[in-house]
Amino acid sequence: MLPRLVVLLAALLGLRLRSCAHGTELPRPPSVWFEAEFFHHVLHWTPIPNQSESTYYEVELLVYGVEPWKSIPSCSQTLMLSCDLTMVTLDLYHNDGYRAKVRAVDGNQHSNWTSTSTRFSKDEVNLTVGSVKLEMHNGVILGKIQPPRPKMAPEGNTYESIFPHFREYEIAIRKVPEHYKFTNKKVKQENFSFPAPGELGEFCVKVKPSVGSRTNKGIWSEEECIVLSQHYFTMTNLSIFFTFVLLLCGPLAYLLTLQLYMRQRGKLPTVLVFKKPSPFSLINQLPSSETQDTIHPLDEEAFSKVSPELRNSELHGSTDSGFGSAKPSLQTEEPQFLLPVPHPQAGGTLGKGAPLELESSCNSGSSNSTDSGICLQEPSLSLGTGPNWEQQVGSNSQGQDDSGIGLVQNSEMQPGDVQGGSALGHVSPLEPEVTEEEDPAMAAFQGYLKQTRDTEEEAAKAGCLEEESSSTDGLGPQFRTCLDAEEGRPPPALAKGYLKQDPPEMTLDPSGAPAGQWNQLTEEWSLLSLTSGGDLGISDWSFAHDLGPLDCVAAPGSLLGSFDSDLVTLPLISSLHSNE
Amino acid sequence: MKAQRVSLWLLGAILLLCSVHARGLRRCLISMDMHQIEETFQEIKRAIQAKDTFQNVTILSTSEFLHSIKPLDVCCVTKSLLEFYVDRVFKDHQEVNPQILRKISSIANSFLYMQKALQQCQEQRLCHCGQEATNATRIIHDNYNQLEVRSAAIKSLGELDLFLAWIGKNHQGTSTA
């Protein structure tokens, strides 16, 4: 009896245990919950303790208030602990919620259901932000928040439509090395801006959304960083910089170009410089001359001093003022040219005016010439050397005849004596001492007289011609010969005028003026006008000086006045060589 | 003359509609911060709703019940539901946990305040109960009676969020959705 009962009891207990094991074979999942974001509803559950590889979980969903539980087969996969139920919970935002339950199944065994502890409703959706974009504008950081845009959301179910009011965003800003501070900013729209802290570096921003009228939780977005760098090269800065550069460099460049242009324009060719003879050119030619503006007649004494020096000097070249003599003998002789000194007593006006004009005209004419520089001019020629020159040039008939220095006189002067201007340079009216004696006569022969074709001179010319012929050189000192003929002695230097040294092509009229000039040597200067028609530019005064004895100069009552010693030292004066 | 008549008729019709609509618009609004109550509920929601084992039954959410109430009946239905919760649900629920009890008490106090606000509207005869409102109240009571008292109370407490959302939607004017 008893053993039978024990066996029966054991069998019953065994059956019961088995049944219990069946029922409690699989434990139920401990917990089931929803983790939901905007249209991303995921059901999670914890696994059962003794989970095998073949354990899978069944999920059922219930619309709260609607009877049947709906099974979700897509979640029934082995070892799956979560399941996306978005597609079956699309009405979450319009109904009163869902309920879900999960149970473990392993083979023939299944566990009890474990349902979500709460009714899955719209309140359980955690709010998130789609994206945050940061921009930098003029020192202000602008941010734009993009709400989530899930793909599973049905048409028309946007974040803004589900939560139309009281959308808020909390913004946290930090500088890169630092951490987030709790002083966050809350904005009530999807745009926000905050001034750049003014520091360079990287700034990071994160946003947490929320709805004012709801209790939904918000989740911080990911960090969005922006780097603030010093924009020196902004468009405005660059444009301002370039405008300033243009403003500064424009006028400078303009001025530079203008100056360059003016310089080039201002450079006058040397040939034309003569028109404005500087007072210094004569000085250069007569450097030792103290009174450069005045030409003093050769002093007999001074000349006598100089003459020995100059006798044997062969002064040629550029320093020669043109007192070149064709005859070599002449060269050895003393410079015979005598410059009528512009006597201050006589012809004061001349004296005054002369120097200036002398200089001016002489410079222009003698700049390129071999003239000694002694330039005799008339003060009346103050108007300009140009016209004077022109006058001389114009008077070809007379100028050409003159072989020596021609005196250009005004009409004021004795026009009769001076036939127009000398062909070449102005001849400053030098007032030799003779002029003092015979003013009227001298006035006519101030300085170098232009050798005119006066009849009274012709006679002298005739005389002179004979001797002139002796002078081989066409540019010979015809004057000298004439003088010699007349006076029978070496004519004073005064008598020696300037013989124009005509170029080879030029034909000097030997019988012309020079002869006539020297007829009056005793009392007056015989001026040899330099007749070189084409040598106006240069005071091509070929002074044919009588290279005879200097006693001409020393002759008393010589026409020549005191010759400035300084002048004497001038090579030009001394070198009465014919220019060749 | 015809034009004048037509215009006058139109004007009269507009005025009539406006008056009718205004009567509806002249709702009895509860100027209360529902948000605070909702937050309080959220704190105890999990504890309360976890105890709700009858998950396929609902009391307030029957056939989109709350959403189908017309604006004219809002005042009446609100008043009725407030009475329902205060007189039956809060009394039937036996809460052991003091913290949860404290929060339930705060919610109950808020409901009392709302009841007083609606009472003024009723004195002004702005809270007229129509037939549909009366029917709606009866349904709720029937649902509540089908369950056991404790289960019903728990379930009703668990559905407070629905009620609060409905109140916020209908009584906050145009400020809430």
XYZ file of N, CA, C and O in Angstrom, chain A residues 297-448:
608
model
N 90.130 147.820 -74.274
C 91.087 147.836 -75.398
C 92.444 147.361 -74.934
O 92.786 147.431 -73.754
N 93.055 146.868 -75.869
C 94.360 146.332 -75.512
C 95.278 147.442 -75.055
O 95.422 148.480 -75.692
N 95.791 147.118 -73.961
C 96.748 148.082 -73.449
C 98.069 147.852 -74.135
O 98.511 146.713 -74.272
N 98.628 148.895 -74.478
C 99.909 148.711 -75.129
C 100.873 148.059 -74.196
O 101.600 147.143 -74.539
N 100.766 148.547 -73.034
C 101.702 147.993 -72.061
C 101.384 146.531 -71.761
O 102.245 145.677 -71.729
N 100.127 146.356 -71.546
C 99.744 144.978 -71.218
C 100.026 144.066 -72.373
O 100.481 142.945 -72.220
N 99.760 144.605 -73.447
C 99.963 143.768 -74.621
C 101.429 143.501 -74.830
O 101.826 142.429 -75.277
N 102.156 144.488 -74.514
C 103.583 144.270 -74.696
C 104.067 143.171 -73.787
O 104.967 142.424 -74.103
N 103.418 143.106 -72.669
C 103.815 142.043 -71.757
C 103.442 140.692 -72.322
O 104.171 139.733 -72.242
N 102.343 140.746 -72.822
C 101.819 139.448 -73.243
C 102.398 139.031 -74.564
O 102.595 137.864 -74.835
N 102.601 139.994 -75.299
C 102.934 139.649 -76.674
C 104.122 138.713 -76.767
O 104.107 137.770 -77.543
N 105.158 138.981 -75.985
C 106.274 138.040 -76.141
C 105.856 136.614 -75.823
O 106.385 135.669 -76.366
N 104.930 136.531 -74.918
C 104.498 135.177 -74.588
C 103.746 134.561 -75.729
O 103.861 133.384 -76.019
N 103.064 135.422 -76.271
C 102.154 134.888 -77.274
C 102.786 134.836 -78.646
O 102.202 134.327 -79.589
N 103.901 135.429 -78.713
C 104.456 135.484 -80.047
C 104.694 134.113 -80.598
O 104.282 133.774 -81.698
N 105.340 133.437 -79.764
C 105.708 132.121 -80.254
C 104.690 131.060 -79.883
O 104.912 129.886 -80.075
N 103.706 131.533 -79.317
C 102.707 130.534 -78.919
C 101.862 130.172 -80.108
O 101.501 131.007 -80.917
N 101.681 128.988 -80.149
C 100.813 128.532 -81.224
C 99.482 128.117 -80.605
O 99.313 126.993 -80.144
N 98.731 129.051 -80.607
C 97.435 128.789 -79.973
C 96.422 128.550 -81.056
O 96.138 129.396 -81.878
N 96.015 127.415 -80.991
C 95.006 127.033 -81.973
C 93.779 126.513 -81.253
O 93.647 126.566 -80.050
N 93.090 126.039 -82.062
C 92.020 125.238 -81.483
C 90.821 126.063 -80.994
O 90.562 127.175 -81.405
N 90.243 125.411 -80.120
C 88.959 125.970 -79.700
C 89.133 127.281 -78.968
O 88.210 128.083 -78.906
N 90.249 127.387 -78.390
C 90.428 128.629 -77.634
C 90.626 129.822 -78.554
O 90.513 130.961 -78.167
N 90.921 129.470 -79.696
C 91.148 130.573 -80.619
C 89.832 131.264 -80.909
O 88.831 130.628 -81.200
N 89.892 132.458 -80.775
C 88.660 133.191 -80.998
C 88.462 133.501 -82.452
O 87.546 134.196 -82.837
N 89.346 132.976 -83.156
C 89.159 133.317 -84.556
C 90.214 134.266 -85.061
O 90.232 134.634 -86.241
N 91.022 134.603 -84.167
C 92.087 135.484 -84.639
C 93.172 134.667 -85.310
O 94.333 134.736 -84.982
N 92.680 133.866 -86.141
C 93.675 133.026 -86.807
C 94.180 133.713 -88.073
O 93.468 134.452 -88.749
N 95.364 133.473 -88.303
C 95.928 134.059 -89.531
C 96.388 132.938 -90.424
O 96.947 131.955 -89.989
N 96.119 133.141 -91.580
C 96.493 132.101 -92.540
C 98.000 131.991 -92.635
O 98.569 130.945 -92.834
N 98.587 133.062 -92.464
C 100.041 133.028 -92.588
C 100.648 132.414 -91.352
O 100.325 132.802 -90.252
N 101.490 131.555 -91.563
C 102.152 130.993 -90.388
C 102.984 132.027 -89.686
O 103.196 131.976 -88.503
N 103.400 132.908 -90.453
C 104.209 133.937 -89.824
C 103.377 134.749 -88.863
O 103.844 135.241 -87.865
N 102.236 134.774 -89.234
C 101.359 135.542 -88.369
C 101.199 134.879 -87.023
O 101.032 135.507 -86.009
N 101.287 133.665 -87.126
C 101.065 132.946 -85.877
C 102.172 133.252 -84.898
O 101.946 133.372 -83.707
N 103.287 133.319 -85.458
C 104.400 133.561 -84.532
C 104.411 134.976 -84.029
O 105.036 135.300 -83.059
N 103.778 135.718 -84.764
C 103.811 137.102 -84.348
C 102.825 137.340 -83.231
O 102.049 136.474 -82.845
N 102.977 138.467 -82.832
C 102.098 138.808 -81.717
C 100.662 138.870 -82.186
O 100.383 139.226 -83.309
N 99.923 138.566 -81.313
C 98.498 138.747 -81.645
C 98.239 140.221 -81.858
O 98.578 141.055 -81.030
N 97.738 140.401 -82.919
C 97.617 141.784 -83.323
C 96.230 142.336 -83.110
O 95.973 143.497 -83.341
N 95.439 141.462 -82.769
C 94.075 141.987 -82.704
C 93.983 142.918 -81.522
O 94.520 142.667 -80.452
N 93.331 143.888 -81.783
C 93.154 144.871 -80.738
C 91.671 145.071 -80.518
O 90.916 145.311 -81.447
N 91.396 144.991 -79.343
C 89.978 145.149 -79.041
C 89.756 146.562 -78.581
O 90.396 147.031 -77.639
N 88.955 147.178 -79.240
C 88.647 148.528 -78.783
C 87.982 148.454 -77.428
O 86.995 147.747 -77.234
N 88.591 149.152 -76.560
C 88.051 149.123 -75.203
C 86.789 149.939 -75.167
O 86.743 151.059 -75.642
N 85.886 149.402 -74.626
C 84.645 150.178 -74.492
C 84.864 151.269 -73.471
O 84.747 151.053 -72.264
N 85.294 152.391 -74.008
C 85.616 153.468 -73.094
C 84.363 153.912 -72.382
O 83.355 154.193 -72.986
N 84.510 153.926 -71.129
C 83.298 154.290 -70.385
C 82.894 155.739 -70.616
O 81.739 156.096 -70.493
N 83.874 156.531 -70.948
C 83.534 157.940 -71.090
C 82.703 158.172 -72.329
O 81.742 158.921 -72.323
N 83.188 157.540 -73.253
C 82.485 157.773 -74.507
C 81.489 156.649 -74.739
O 81.812 155.482 -74.582
N 80.422 157.080 -75.141
C 79.417 156.050 -75.442
C 79.062 155.259 -74.190
O 79.223 154.062 -74.148
N 78.675 156.030 -73.273
C 78.349 155.318 -72.029
C 77.291 154.264 -72.225
O 77.342 153.191 -71.676
N 76.408 154.670 -72.983
C 75.344 153.690 -73.201
C 75.890 152.438 -73.830
O 75.493 151.339 -73.519
N 76.759 152.726 -74.663
C 77.319 151.558 -75.310
C 78.031 150.679 -74.299
O 77.944 149.462 -74.338
N 78.728 151.423 -73.468
C 79.486 150.623 -72.517
C 78.589 149.786 -71.627
O 78.888 148.665 -71.288
N 77.548 150.386 -71.316
C 76.703 149.653 -70.389
C 75.969 148.541 -71.089
O 75.945 147.414 -70.668
N 75.476 149.057 -72.140
C 74.639 148.050 -72.786
C 75.455 146.992 -73.487
O 75.024 145.877 -73.690
N 76.606 147.481 -73.797
C 77.410 146.573 -74.594
C 77.723 145.276 -73.867
O 77.602 144.204 -74.432
N 78.153 145.453 -72.659
C 78.597 144.189 -72.032
C 77.517 143.125 -72.057
O 77.769 141.990 -72.333
N 76.381 143.559 -71.760
C 75.331 142.535 -71.725
C 75.145 141.937 -73.097
O 75.096 140.735 -73.285
N 75.066 142.841 -73.995
C 74.820 142.328 -75.334
C 76.024 141.584 -75.831
O 75.916 140.618 -76.574
N 77.113 142.132 -75.377
C 78.318 141.452 -75.823
C 78.280 140.008 -75.384
O 78.554 139.094 -76.129
N 77.930 139.933 -74.198
C 77.925 138.566 -73.681
C 76.886 137.726 -74.392
O 77.140 136.619 -74.811
N 75.782 138.335 -74.460
C 74.708 137.513 -75.000
C 75.001 137.118 -76.422
O 74.893 135.961 -76.795
N 75.335 138.077 -77.156
C 75.521 137.739 -78.558
C 76.785 136.919 -78.745
O 76.857 136.050 -79.596
N 77.718 137.245 -77.963
C 78.958 136.506 -78.129
C 78.774 135.074 -77.748
O 79.334 134.161 -78.341
N 78.029 134.910 -76.730
C 77.879 133.516 -76.288
C 77.212 132.687 -77.348
O 77.623 131.589 -77.654
N 76.209 133.287 -77.819
C 75.467 132.504 -78.791
C 76.301 132.237 -80.014
O 76.243 131.175 -80.614
N 77.023 133.236 -80.303
C 77.760 133.043 -81.549
C 79.045 132.285 -81.347
O 79.510 131.589 -82.240
N 79.542 132.414 -80.209
C 80.878 131.844 -80.038
C 80.876 130.539 -79.285
O 81.907 130.045 -78.898
N 79.748 130.086 -79.054
C 79.731 128.848 -78.266
C 80.405 127.728 -79.012
O 81.072 126.897 -78.445
N 80.170 127.723 -80.210
C 80.744 126.624 -80.974
C 81.896 127.083 -81.859
O 82.367 126.363 -82.712
N 82.257 128.264 -81.654
C 83.280 128.756 -82.576
C 84.620 128.760 -81.889
O 84.735 128.598 -80.679
N 85.546 129.005 -82.671
C 86.902 129.083 -82.127
C 87.249 130.511 -81.807
O 88.400 130.874 -81.675
N 86.266 131.241 -81.739
C 86.494 132.646 -81.483
C 87.115 132.820 -80.109
O 86.854 132.069 -79.181
N 87.909 133.796 -80.042
C 88.534 134.057 -78.750
C 87.526 134.517 -77.743
O 87.775 134.562 -76.568
N 86.430 134.838 -78.245
C 85.413 135.215 -77.285
C 85.235 136.697 -77.174
O 84.307 137.174 -76.552
N 86.126 137.372 -77.742
C 85.988 138.818 -77.667
C 84.921 139.203 -78.644
O 85.030 139.011 -79.833
N 83.970 139.664 -78.045
C 82.811 139.916 -78.876
C 82.428 141.343 -78.724
O 82.169 141.837 -77.621
N 82.417 141.964 -79.769
C 82.082 143.375 -79.714
C 80.662 143.558 -80.176
O 80.264 143.078 -81.222
N 80.018 144.241 -79.373
C 78.609 144.404 -79.720
C 78.209 145.832 -79.511
O 78.873 146.619 -78.887
N 77.100 146.035 -80.003
C 76.510 147.319 -79.728
C 75.480 147.190 -78.647
O 74.771 146.211 -78.575
N 75.434 148.162 -77.858
C 74.395 148.102 -76.823
C 73.006 148.155 -77.425
O 72.043 147.753 -76.812
N 72.988 148.683 -78.559
C 71.680 148.794 -79.165
C 71.128 147.439 -79.528
O 69.977 147.292 -79.860
N 71.966 146.538 -79.451
C 71.506 145.208 -79.810
C 70.914 144.510 -78.598
O 70.920 143.307 -78.507
N 70.507 145.294 -77.677
C 69.959 144.657 -76.469
C 68.695 143.882 -76.757
O 68.253 143.075 -75.993
N 68.152 144.198 -77.832
C 66.900 143.510 -78.136
C 67.106 142.020 -78.251
O 66.241 141.234 -77.984
N 68.234 141.736 -78.645
C 68.447 140.304 -78.775
C 69.479 140.036 -79.821
O 69.633 140.801 -80.775
N 70.110 139.027 -79.512
C 71.158 138.707 -80.467
C 70.574 138.102 -81.720
O 71.176 138.131 -82.775
N 69.466 137.593 -81.489
C 68.874 136.921 -82.644
C 68.667 137.870 -83.804
O 69.211 137.678 -84.893
N 67.945 138.827 -83.514
C 67.694 139.716 -84.649
C 68.977 140.346 -85.149
O 69.129 140.620 -86.322
N 69.836 140.532 -84.197
C 71.082 141.145 -84.652
C 71.801 140.222 -85.588
O 72.352 140.619 -86.587
N 71.776 139.057 -85.172
C 72.415 138.077 -86.030
C 71.726 138.038 -87.370
O 72.352 137.941 -88.420
N 70.516 138.138 -87.207
C 69.770 138.041 -88.460
C 70.068 139.231 -89.336
O 70.166 139.131 -90.556
N 70.181 140.278 -88.635
C 70.481 141.455 -89.421
C 71.795 141.279 -90.144
O 71.961 141.635 -91.292
N 72.634 140.716 -89.406
C 73.941 140.538 -90.012
C 73.864 139.545 -91.146
O 74.495 139.697 -92.163
N 73.075 138.604 -90.841
C 72.963 137.603 -91.904
C 72.291 138.196 -93.110
O 72.629 137.942 -94.250
N 71.330 138.962 -92.732
C 70.588 139.527 -93.859
C 71.472 140.399 -94.736
O 71.359 140.429 -95.960
N 72.278 141.025 -94.061
C 73.113 141.937 -94.859
C 74.256 141.161 -95.473
O 75.407 141.293 -95.096
N 73.845 140.363 -96.296
C 74.864 139.517 -96.906
C 75.809 140.337 -97.781
O 77.000 140.094 -97.857
N 75.216 141.235 -98.346
C 76.046 141.990 -99.289
C 77.183 142.673 -98.563
O 78.311 142.678 -99.015
N 76.818 143.121 -97.461
C 77.859 143.819 -96.739
C 78.672 142.869 -95.896
O 79.854 143.018 -95.748
N 77.952 141.952 -95.380
C 78.664 141.063 -94.477
C 79.712 140.249 -95.222
O 80.799 140.016 -94.734
N 79.347 139.879 -96.312
C 80.287 139.008 -97.007
C 81.532 139.774 -97.409
O 82.628 139.236 -97.476
N 81.313 140.962 -97.614
C 82.484 141.721 -98.010
C 83.448 141.883 -96.865
O 84.633 141.985 -97.022
N 82.844 141.885 -95.774
C 83.700 142.091 -94.619
C 84.462 140.823 -94.309
O 83.905 139.741 -94.231
N 85.648 141.066 -94.160
C 86.468 139.925 -93.776
C 86.782 139.932 -92.311
O 87.442 139.068 -91.804
N 86.343 140.895 -91.716
C 86.732 140.987 -90.315
C 85.529 141.161 -89.434
O 84.451 140.629 -89.710
N 85.813 141.851 -88.503
C 84.773 142.019 -87.510
C 83.837 143.082 -88.018
O 84.231 144.151 -88.443
N 82.696 142.773 -87.913
C 81.721 143.745 -88.350
C 81.007 144.326 -87.171
O 80.691 143.652 -86.194
N 80.823 145.527 -87.252
C 80.140 146.190 -86.164
C 78.721 146.428 -86.589
O 78.444 147.038 -87.611
N 77.915 145.968 -85.801
C 76.491 146.198 -86.078
C 76.054 147.339 -85.219
O 76.148 147.303 -83.993
N 75.638 148.310 -85.861
C 75.247 149.495 -85.097
C 73.804 149.806 -85.355
O 73.226 149.441 -86.350
N 73.304 150.453 -84.420
C 71.939 150.924 -84.574
C 71.884 152.057 -85.566
O 72.892 152.632 -85.960
N 70.723 152.331 -85.823
C 70.568 153.532 -86.635
C 70.941 154.759 -85.822
O 71.242 155.817 -86.333
N 70.897 154.542 -84.600
C 71.252 155.662 -83.739
C 72.722 155.991 -83.934
O 73.138 157.132 -83.918
N 73.336 154.955 -84.025
C 74.773 155.185 -84.249
C 74.962 155.743 -85.627
O 74.006 156.133 -86.289
N 76.139 155.754 -85.981
C 76.373 156.279 -87.323
C 76.030 155.207 -88.330
O 76.822 154.306 -88.576
N 74.881 155.264 -88.771
C 74.489 154.192 -89.690
C 75.309 154.229 -90.959
O 75.524 153.222 -91.602
N 75.710 155.359 -91.214
C 76.452 155.423 -92.447
C 77.750 154.659 -92.372
O 78.213 154.063 -93.335
N 78.274 154.709 -91.249
C 79.530 153.989 -91.120
C 79.303 152.490 -91.092
O 80.067 151.721 -91.618
N 78.312 152.230 -90.479
C 78.057 150.787 -90.349
C 76.983 150.420 -91.333
O 75.871 150.921 -91.286
N 77.372 149.635 -92.167
C 76.409 149.210 -93.172
C 75.660 147.998 -92.674
O 76.117 146.858 -92.772
N 74.613 148.247 -92.120
C 73.852 147.112 -91.560
C 74.675 146.470 -90.451
O 75.499 147.099 -89.829
N 74.463 145.368 -90.246
C 75.228 144.691 -89.214
C 76.346 143.918 -89.867
O 76.283 143.575 -91.037
N 77.240 143.701 -89.088
C 78.292 142.850 -89.627
C 77.689 141.483 -89.876
O 76.765 141.061 -89.212
N 78.283 140.880 -90.794
C 77.682 139.616 -91.200
C 77.657 138.636 -90.039
O 76.760 137.858 -89.863
N 78.617 138.725 -89.303
C 78.706 137.724 -88.227
C 78.299 138.363 -86.915
O 77.336 139.027 -86.821
N 79.165 138.218 -86.054
C 78.723 138.548 -84.717
C 78.487 140.018 -84.508
O 78.812 140.885 -85.294
N 77.887 140.165 -83.423
C 77.748 141.546 -83.023
C 79.094 142.029 -82.621
O 79.892 141.300 -82.050
N 79.210 143.157 -82.869
C 80.469 143.737 -82.432
C 80.146 144.788 -81.435
O 79.480 145.764 -81.732
N 80.547 144.469 -80.309
C 80.231 145.459 -79.282
C 81.007 146.713 -79.593
O 82.185 146.691 -79.947
N 80.367 147.680 -79.449
C 81.058 148.938 -79.773
C 82.130 149.214 -78.746
O 81.859 149.639 -77.629
N 83.206 148.821 -79.084
C 84.315 149.118 -78.192
C 84.784 150.530 -78.461
O 84.878 150.961 -79.613
N 84.998 151.092 -77.463
C 85.411 152.492 -77.645
C 86.889 152.563 -77.411
O 87.360 152.604 -76.268
N 87.490 152.499 -78.407
C 88.937 152.645 -78.226
C 89.290 154.061 -77.831
O 88.447 154.953 -77.820
N 90.430 154.177 -77.535
C 90.871 155.512 -77.142
C 90.723 156.486 -78.290
O 90.613 157.679 -78.109
N 90.738 155.881 -79.346
C 90.616 156.770 -80.511
C 89.288 157.468 -80.506
O 89.163 158.608 -80.922
N 88.352 156.741 -80.010
C 87.034 157.371 -80.036
C 87.026 158.646 -79.238
O 86.336 159.604 -79.538
N 87.804 158.609 -78.276
C 87.841 159.843 -77.478
C 88.348 161.006 -78.303
O 87.853 162.119 -78.250
N 89.259 160.620 -79.028
C 89.844 161.711 -79.808
C 88.887 162.155 -80.882
O 88.654 163.335 -81.084
N 88.435 161.222 -81.478
C 87.534 161.576 -82.575
C 86.221 160.838 -82.360
O 86.037 159.731 -82.818
N 85.462 161.450 -81.631
C 84.227 160.771 -81.260
C 83.360 160.428 -82.442
O 82.939 159.303 -82.602
N 83.147 161.411 -83.194
C 82.248 161.050 -84.295
C 82.857 159.995 -85.185
O 82.181 159.074 -85.650
N 84.097 160.182 -85.320
C 84.731 159.216 -86.195
C 84.788 157.864 -85.515
O 84.544 156.832 -86.130
N 85.089 157.959 -84.307
C 85.201 156.687 -83.598
C 83.844 156.033 -83.401
O 83.715 154.843 -83.355
N 82.929 156.918 -83.259
C 81.601 156.311 -83.053
C 81.243 155.407 -84.196
O 80.610 154.384 -84.036
N 81.711 155.853 -85.248
C 81.412 155.022 -86.401
C 82.217 153.750 -86.372
O 81.810 152.738 -86.923
N 83.305 153.882 -85.753
C 84.175 152.711 -85.759
C 84.341 152.153 -84.371
O 85.374 151.709 -83.981
N 83.321 152.200 -83.696
C 83.397 151.594 -82.375
C 83.500 150.106 -82.514
O 82.748 149.482 -83.244
N 84.450 149.668 -81.764
C 84.614 148.229 -81.865
C 85.142 147.883 -83.242
O 85.977 148.578 -83.807
N 84.631 146.930 -83.660
C 85.104 146.476 -84.953
C 84.158 146.996 -85.995
O 82.966 146.790 -85.956
